[in-house]
PDB file of C-alpha atoms in Angstrom:
ATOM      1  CA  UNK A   1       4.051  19.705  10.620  1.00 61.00           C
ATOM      2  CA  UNK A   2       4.965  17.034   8.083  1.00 88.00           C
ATOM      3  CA  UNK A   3       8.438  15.695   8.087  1.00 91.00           C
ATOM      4  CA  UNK A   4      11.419  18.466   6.950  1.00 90.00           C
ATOM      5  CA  UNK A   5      12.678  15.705   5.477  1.00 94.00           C
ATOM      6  CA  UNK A   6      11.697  12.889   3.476  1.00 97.00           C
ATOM      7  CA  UNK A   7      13.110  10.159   0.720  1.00 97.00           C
ATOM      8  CA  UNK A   8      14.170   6.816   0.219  1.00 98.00           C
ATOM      9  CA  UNK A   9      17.444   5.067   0.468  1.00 97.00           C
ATOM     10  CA  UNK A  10      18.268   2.532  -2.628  1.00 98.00           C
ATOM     11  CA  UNK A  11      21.246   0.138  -1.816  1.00 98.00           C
ATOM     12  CA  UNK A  12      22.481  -3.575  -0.918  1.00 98.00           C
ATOM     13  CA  UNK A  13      21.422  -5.239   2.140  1.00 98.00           C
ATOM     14  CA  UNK A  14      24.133  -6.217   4.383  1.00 98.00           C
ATOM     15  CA  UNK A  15      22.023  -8.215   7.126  1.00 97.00           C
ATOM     16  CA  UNK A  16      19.369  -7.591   9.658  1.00 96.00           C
ATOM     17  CA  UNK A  17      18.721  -7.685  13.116  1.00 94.00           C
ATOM     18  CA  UNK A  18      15.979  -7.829  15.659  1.00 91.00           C
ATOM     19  CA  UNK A  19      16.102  -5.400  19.083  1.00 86.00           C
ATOM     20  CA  UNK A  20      16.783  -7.211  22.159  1.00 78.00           C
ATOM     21  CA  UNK A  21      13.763  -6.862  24.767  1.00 66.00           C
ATOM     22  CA  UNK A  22      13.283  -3.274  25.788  1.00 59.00           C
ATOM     23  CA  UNK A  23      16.307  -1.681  23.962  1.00 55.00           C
ATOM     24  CA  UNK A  24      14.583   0.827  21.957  1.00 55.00           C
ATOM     25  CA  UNK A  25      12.625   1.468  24.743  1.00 55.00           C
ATOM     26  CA  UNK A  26       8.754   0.123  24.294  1.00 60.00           C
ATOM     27  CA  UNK A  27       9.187  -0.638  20.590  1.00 70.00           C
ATOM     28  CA  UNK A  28      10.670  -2.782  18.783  1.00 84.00           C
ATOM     29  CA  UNK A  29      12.424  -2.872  15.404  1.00 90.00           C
ATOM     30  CA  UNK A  30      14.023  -4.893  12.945  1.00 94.00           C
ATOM     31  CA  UNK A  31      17.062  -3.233  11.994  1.00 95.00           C
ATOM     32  CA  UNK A  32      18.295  -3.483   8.378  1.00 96.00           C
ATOM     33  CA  UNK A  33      21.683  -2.286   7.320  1.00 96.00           C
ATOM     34  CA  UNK A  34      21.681  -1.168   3.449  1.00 97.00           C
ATOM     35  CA  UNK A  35      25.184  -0.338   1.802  1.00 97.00           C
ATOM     36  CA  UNK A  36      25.429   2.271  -0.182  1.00 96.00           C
ATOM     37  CA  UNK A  37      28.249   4.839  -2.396  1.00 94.00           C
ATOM     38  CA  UNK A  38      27.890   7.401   1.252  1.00 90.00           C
ATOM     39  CA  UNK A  39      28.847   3.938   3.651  1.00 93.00           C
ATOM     40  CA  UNK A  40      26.560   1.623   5.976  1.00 94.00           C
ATOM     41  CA  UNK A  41      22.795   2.888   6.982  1.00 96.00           C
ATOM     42  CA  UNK A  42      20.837   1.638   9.856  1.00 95.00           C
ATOM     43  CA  UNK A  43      17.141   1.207   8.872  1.00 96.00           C
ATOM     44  CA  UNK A  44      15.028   0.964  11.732  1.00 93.00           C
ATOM     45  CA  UNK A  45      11.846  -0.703  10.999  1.00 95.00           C
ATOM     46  CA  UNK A  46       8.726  -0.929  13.252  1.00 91.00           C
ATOM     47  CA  UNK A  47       7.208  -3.884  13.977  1.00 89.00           C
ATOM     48  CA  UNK A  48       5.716  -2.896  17.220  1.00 82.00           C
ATOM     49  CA  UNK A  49       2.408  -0.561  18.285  1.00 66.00           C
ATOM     50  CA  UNK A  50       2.115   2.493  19.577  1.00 58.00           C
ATOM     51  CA  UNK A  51      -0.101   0.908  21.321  1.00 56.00           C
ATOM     52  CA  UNK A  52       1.508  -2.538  22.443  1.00 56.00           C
ATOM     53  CA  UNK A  53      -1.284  -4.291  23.483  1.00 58.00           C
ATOM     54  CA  UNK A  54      -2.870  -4.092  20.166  1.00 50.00           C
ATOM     55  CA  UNK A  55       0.593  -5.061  17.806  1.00 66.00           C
ATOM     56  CA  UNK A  56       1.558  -3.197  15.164  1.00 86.00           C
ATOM     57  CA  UNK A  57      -0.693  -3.829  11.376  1.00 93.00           C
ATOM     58  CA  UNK A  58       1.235  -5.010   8.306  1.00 95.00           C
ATOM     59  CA  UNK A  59       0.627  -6.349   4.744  1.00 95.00           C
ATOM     60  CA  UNK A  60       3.350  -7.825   2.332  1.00 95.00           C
ATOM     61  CA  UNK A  61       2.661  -8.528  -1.439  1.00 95.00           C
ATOM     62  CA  UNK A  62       4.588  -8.232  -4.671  1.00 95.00           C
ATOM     63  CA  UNK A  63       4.767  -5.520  -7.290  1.00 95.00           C
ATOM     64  CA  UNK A  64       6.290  -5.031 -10.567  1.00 95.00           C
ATOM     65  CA  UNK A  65       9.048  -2.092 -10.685  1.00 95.00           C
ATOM     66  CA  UNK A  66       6.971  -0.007 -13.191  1.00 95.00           C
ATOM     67  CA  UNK A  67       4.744   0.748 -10.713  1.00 95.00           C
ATOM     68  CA  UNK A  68       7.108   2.571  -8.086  1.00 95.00           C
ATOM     69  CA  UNK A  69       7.839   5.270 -10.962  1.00 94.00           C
ATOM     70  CA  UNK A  70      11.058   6.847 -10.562  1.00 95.00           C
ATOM     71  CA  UNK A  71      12.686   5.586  -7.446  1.00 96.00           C
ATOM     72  CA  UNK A  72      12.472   1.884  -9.340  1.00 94.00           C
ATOM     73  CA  UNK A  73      15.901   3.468 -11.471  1.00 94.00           C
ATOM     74  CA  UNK A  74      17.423   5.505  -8.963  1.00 96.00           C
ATOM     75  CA  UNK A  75      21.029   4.931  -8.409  1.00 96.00           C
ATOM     76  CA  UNK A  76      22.302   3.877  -4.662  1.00 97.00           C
ATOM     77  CA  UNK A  77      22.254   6.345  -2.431  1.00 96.00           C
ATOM     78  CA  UNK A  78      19.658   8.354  -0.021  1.00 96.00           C
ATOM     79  CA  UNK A  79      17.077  10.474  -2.221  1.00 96.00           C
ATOM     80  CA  UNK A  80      15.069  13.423  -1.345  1.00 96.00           C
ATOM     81  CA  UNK A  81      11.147  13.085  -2.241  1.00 97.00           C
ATOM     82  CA  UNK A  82       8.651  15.389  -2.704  1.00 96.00           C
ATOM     83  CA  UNK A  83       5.943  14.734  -0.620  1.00 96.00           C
ATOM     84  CA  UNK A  84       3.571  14.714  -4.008  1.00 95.00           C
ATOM     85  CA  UNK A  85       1.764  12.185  -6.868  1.00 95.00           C
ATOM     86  CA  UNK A  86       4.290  11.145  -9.025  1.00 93.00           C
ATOM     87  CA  UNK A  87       7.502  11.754  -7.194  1.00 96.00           C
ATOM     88  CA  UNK A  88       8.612   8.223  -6.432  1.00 96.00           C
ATOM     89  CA  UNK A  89       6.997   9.209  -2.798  1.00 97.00           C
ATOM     90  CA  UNK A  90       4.534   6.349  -1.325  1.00 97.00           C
ATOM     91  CA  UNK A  91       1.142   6.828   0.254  1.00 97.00           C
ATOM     92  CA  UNK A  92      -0.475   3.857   1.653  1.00 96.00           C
ATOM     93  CA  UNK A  93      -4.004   5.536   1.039  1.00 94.00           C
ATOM     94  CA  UNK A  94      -3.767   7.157  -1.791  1.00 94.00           C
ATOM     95  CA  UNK A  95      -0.762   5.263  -3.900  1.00 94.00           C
ATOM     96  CA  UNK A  96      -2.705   3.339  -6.754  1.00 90.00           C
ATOM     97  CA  UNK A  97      -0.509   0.458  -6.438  1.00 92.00           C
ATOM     98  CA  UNK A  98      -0.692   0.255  -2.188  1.00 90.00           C
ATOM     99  CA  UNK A  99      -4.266   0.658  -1.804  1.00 83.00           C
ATOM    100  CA  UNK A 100      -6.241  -2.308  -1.144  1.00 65.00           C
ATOM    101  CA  UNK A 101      -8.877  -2.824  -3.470  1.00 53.00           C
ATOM    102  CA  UNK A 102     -10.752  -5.192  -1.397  1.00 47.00           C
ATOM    103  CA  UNK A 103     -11.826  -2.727   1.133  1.00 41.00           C
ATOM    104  CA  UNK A 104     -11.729  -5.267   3.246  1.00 37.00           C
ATOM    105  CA  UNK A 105      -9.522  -5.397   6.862  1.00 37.00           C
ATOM    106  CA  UNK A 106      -9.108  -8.600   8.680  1.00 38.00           C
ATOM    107  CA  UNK A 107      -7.459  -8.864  12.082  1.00 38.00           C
ATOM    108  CA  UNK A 108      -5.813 -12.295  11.391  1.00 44.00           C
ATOM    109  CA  UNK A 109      -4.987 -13.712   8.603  1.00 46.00           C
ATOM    110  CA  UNK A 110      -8.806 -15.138   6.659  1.00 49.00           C
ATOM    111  CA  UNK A 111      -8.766 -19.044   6.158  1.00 54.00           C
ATOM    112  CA  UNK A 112      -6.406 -20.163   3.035  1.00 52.00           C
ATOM    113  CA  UNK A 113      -9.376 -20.459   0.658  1.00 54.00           C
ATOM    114  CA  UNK A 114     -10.530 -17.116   1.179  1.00 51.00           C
ATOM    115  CA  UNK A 115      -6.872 -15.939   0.731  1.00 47.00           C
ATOM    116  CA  UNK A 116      -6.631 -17.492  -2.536  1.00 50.00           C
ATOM    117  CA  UNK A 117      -9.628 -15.568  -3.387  1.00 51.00           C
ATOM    118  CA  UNK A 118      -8.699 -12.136  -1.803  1.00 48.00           C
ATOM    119  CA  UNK A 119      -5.415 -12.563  -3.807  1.00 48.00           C
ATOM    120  CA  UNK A 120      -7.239 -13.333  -7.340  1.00 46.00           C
ATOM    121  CA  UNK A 121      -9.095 -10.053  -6.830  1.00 47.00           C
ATOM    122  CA  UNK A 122      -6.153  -7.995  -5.798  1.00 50.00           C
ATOM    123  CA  UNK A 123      -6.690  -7.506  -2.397  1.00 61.00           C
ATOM    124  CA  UNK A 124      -4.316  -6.596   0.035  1.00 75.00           C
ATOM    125  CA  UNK A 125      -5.534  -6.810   3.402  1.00 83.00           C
ATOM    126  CA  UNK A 126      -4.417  -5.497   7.040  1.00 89.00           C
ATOM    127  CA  UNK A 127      -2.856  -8.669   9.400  1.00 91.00           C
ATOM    128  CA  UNK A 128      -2.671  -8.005  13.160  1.00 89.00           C
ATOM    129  CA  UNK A 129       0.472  -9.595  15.900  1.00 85.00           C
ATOM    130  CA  UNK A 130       2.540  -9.539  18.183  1.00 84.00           C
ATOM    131  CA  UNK A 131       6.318  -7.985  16.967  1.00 86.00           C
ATOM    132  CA  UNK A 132       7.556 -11.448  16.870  1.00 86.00           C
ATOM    133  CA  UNK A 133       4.636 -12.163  13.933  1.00 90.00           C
ATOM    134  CA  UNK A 134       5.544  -8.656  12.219  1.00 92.00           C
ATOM    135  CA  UNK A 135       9.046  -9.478  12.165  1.00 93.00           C
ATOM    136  CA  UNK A 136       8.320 -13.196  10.562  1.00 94.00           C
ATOM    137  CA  UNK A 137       6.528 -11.753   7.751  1.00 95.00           C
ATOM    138  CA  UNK A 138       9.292  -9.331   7.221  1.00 97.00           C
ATOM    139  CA  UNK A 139      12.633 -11.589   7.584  1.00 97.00           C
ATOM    140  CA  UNK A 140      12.051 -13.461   4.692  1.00 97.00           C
ATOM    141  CA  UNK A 141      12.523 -11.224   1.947  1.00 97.00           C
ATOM    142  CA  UNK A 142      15.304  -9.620   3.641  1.00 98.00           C
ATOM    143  CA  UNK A 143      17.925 -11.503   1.879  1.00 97.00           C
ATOM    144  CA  UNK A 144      21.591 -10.380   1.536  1.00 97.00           C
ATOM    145  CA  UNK A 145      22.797  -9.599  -1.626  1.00 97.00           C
ATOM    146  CA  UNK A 146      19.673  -8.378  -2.995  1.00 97.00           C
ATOM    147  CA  UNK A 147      18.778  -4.289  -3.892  1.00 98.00           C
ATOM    148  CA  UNK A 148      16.286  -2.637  -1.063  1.00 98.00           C
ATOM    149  CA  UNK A 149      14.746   0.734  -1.254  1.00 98.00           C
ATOM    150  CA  UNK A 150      13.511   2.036   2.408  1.00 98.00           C
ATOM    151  CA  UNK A 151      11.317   4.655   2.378  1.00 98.00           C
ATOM    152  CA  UNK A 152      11.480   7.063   5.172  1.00 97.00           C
ATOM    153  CA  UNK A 153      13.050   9.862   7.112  1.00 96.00           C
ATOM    154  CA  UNK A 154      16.620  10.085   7.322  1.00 95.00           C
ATOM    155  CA  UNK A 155      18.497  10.382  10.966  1.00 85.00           C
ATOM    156  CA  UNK A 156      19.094  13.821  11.369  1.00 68.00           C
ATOM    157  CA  UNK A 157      20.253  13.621  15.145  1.00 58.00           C
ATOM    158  CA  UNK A 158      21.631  10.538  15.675  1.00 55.00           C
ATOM    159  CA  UNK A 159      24.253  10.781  18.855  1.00 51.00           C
ATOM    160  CA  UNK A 160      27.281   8.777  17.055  1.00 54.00           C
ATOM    161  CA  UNK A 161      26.813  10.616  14.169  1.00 60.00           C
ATOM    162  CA  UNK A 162      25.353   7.180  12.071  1.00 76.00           C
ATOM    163  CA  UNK A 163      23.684   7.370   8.219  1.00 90.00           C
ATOM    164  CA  UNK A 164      20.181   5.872   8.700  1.00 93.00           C
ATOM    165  CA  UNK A 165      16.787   6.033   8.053  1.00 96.00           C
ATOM    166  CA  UNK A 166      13.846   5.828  10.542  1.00 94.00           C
ATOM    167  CA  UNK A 167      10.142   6.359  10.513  1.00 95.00           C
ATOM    168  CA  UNK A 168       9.514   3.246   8.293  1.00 97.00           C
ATOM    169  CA  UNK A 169       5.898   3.067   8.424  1.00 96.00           C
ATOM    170  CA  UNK A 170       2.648   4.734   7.973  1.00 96.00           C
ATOM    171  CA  UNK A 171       3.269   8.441   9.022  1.00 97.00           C
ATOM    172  CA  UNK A 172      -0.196   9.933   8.518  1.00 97.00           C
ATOM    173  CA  UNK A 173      -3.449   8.856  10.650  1.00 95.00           C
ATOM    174  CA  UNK A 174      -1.930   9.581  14.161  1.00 92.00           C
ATOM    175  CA  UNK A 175      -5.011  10.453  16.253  1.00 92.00           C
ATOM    176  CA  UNK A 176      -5.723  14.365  17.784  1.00 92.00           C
ATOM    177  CA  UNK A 177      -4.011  15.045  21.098  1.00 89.00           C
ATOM    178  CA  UNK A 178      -1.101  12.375  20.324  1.00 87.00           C
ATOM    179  CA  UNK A 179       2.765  12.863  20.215  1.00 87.00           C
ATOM    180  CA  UNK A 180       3.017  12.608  16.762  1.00 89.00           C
ATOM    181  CA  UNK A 181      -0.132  14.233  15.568  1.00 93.00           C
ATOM    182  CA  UNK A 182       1.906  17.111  14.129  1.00 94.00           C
ATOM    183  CA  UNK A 183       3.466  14.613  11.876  1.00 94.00           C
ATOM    184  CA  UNK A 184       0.740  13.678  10.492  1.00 96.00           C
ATOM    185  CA  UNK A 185       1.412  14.310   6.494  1.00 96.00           C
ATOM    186  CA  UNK A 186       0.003  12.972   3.155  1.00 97.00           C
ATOM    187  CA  UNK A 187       3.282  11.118   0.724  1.00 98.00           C
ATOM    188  CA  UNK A 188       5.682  10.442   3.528  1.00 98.00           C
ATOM    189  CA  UNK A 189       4.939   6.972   4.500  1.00 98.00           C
ATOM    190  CA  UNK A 190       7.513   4.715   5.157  1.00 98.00           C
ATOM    191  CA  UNK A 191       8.243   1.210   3.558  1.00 98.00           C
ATOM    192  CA  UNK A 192      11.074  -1.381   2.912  1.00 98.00           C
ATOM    193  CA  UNK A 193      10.727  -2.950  -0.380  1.00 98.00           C
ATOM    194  CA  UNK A 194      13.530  -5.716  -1.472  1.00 98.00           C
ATOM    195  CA  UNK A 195      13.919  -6.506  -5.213  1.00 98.00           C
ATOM    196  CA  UNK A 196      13.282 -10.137  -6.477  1.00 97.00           C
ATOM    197  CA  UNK A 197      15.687 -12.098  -8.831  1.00 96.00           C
ATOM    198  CA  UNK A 198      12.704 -11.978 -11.400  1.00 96.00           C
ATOM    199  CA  UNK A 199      13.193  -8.380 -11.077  1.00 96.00           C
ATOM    200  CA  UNK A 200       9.732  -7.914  -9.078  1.00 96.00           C
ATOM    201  CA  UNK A 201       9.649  -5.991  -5.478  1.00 97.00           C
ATOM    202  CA  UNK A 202       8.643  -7.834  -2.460  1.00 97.00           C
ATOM    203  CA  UNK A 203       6.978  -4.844  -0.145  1.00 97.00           C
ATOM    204  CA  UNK A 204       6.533  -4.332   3.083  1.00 97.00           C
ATOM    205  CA  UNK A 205       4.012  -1.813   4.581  1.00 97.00           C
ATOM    206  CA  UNK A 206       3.608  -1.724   8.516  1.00 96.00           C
ATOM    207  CA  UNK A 207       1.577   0.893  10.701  1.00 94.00           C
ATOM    208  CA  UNK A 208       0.228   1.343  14.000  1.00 90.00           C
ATOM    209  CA  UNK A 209      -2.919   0.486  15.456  1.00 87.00           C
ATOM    210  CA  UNK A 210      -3.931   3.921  16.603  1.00 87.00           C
ATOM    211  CA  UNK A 211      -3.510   4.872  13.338  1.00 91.00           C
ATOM    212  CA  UNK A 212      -6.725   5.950  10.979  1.00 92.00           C
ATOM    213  CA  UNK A 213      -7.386   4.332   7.558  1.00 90.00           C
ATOM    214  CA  UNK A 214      -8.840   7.640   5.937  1.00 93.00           C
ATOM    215  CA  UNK A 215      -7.310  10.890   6.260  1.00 95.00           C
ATOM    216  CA  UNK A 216      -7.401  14.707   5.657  1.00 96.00           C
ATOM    217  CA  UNK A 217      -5.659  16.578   2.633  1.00 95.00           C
ATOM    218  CA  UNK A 218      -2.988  17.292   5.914  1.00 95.00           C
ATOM    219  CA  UNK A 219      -3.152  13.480   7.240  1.00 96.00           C
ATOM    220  CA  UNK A 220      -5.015  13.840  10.002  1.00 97.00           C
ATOM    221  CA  UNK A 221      -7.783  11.584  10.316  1.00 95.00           C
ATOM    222  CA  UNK A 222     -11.403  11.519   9.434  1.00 91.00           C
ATOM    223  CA  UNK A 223     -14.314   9.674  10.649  1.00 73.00           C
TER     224      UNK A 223
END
């Protein structure tokens, strides 16, 4: 079933961190801790496959706060979403401003000049790596000091008792017959977004590669 729980956290990032080798087990994260009114979370963000052979997918572009609707002017602090249009939830396949209007999914990153061009047409396409790539292209707007929002699933369970948020990145698309197939849910997706000094958000949006591009009204995948 889709997530119990699902929201974003809005706060001040204190600094992040990369796993060491194999201490989340076969994935790896970059871990970003947000301040907020409730204390210190502990986002963990994937930048690592469920299938690590492959890498994990991720794009990164810039949007204008209008078009995150309400969360852009929520006050610091975690935030329950409805998993629905118009919430403040994000959907990387259905979200008008996520969606890439190209169409278009490259592997590596297309030659500069055809960049350029992508970018004049608004697309947003799909790069492919190894964690150490993922986490390159996230680090940089990760800058203490500034306003984040982290979209995910809030730690529920967590042994010492820690605020956090986890299940930061596409949470629909999970093939038939895996672990997480009964996840599989439509405005749940996760995402770490980090606010500009022009006021603009710098996004991040990471998934797996055994995830699907298209998807049921339920998430699951179709052909």
């Amino acid at each position: 079933m889709p997530f119990e729980k699902y929201g974003v956290l809005s706060g001040t990032l204190h600094r992040h961190y990369r796993d060491q080798p194999d201490n989340q087990g076969r994935w790896f994260h970059v871990n970003v801790e947000v301040d907020a009114p409730g204390g210190r979370y502990h986002c963990a963000v994937d930048v690592d496959s469920h299938k690590s052979n492959v890498g994990v997918q991720w794009k990164t572009f810039t949007l204008n706060p209008t078009a995150l609707g309400p969360v852009a002017v929520l006050a610091a602090g975690y935030h329950d979403l409805v998993s629905a249009p118009g919430s403040g939830a994000l959907d990387y396949l259905r979200h008008p401003a996520l969606v890439d209007r190209s169409g278009v999914l490259f592997q590596r990153r297309p030659p500069s000049w055809l960049q350029d061009l992508l970018d004049l047409f608004g697309a947003r396409p799909w790069h492919a790596g190894s964690n150490v790539d993922a986490a390159a292209a996230l680090e940089p707007m990760l800058v203490p000091g500034r306003r984040v929002l982290v979209f995910g699933e809030p730690f529920t369970d967590d042994p010492q008792g820690d605020l956090g948020m986890h299940n930061v990145h596409q949470n629909q698309g999970d093939p038939a017959g895996s672990q997480w197939w009964d996840e599989n849910g439509v405005w749940q997706d996760g995402a770490t977004l980090s606010r500009r000094p022009d006021g603009r958000y710098d996004v991040f949006l990471n998934k797996f590669s055994s995830q699907a591009d298209h998807t049921d009204n339920a998430g699951h995948p179709v052909m």
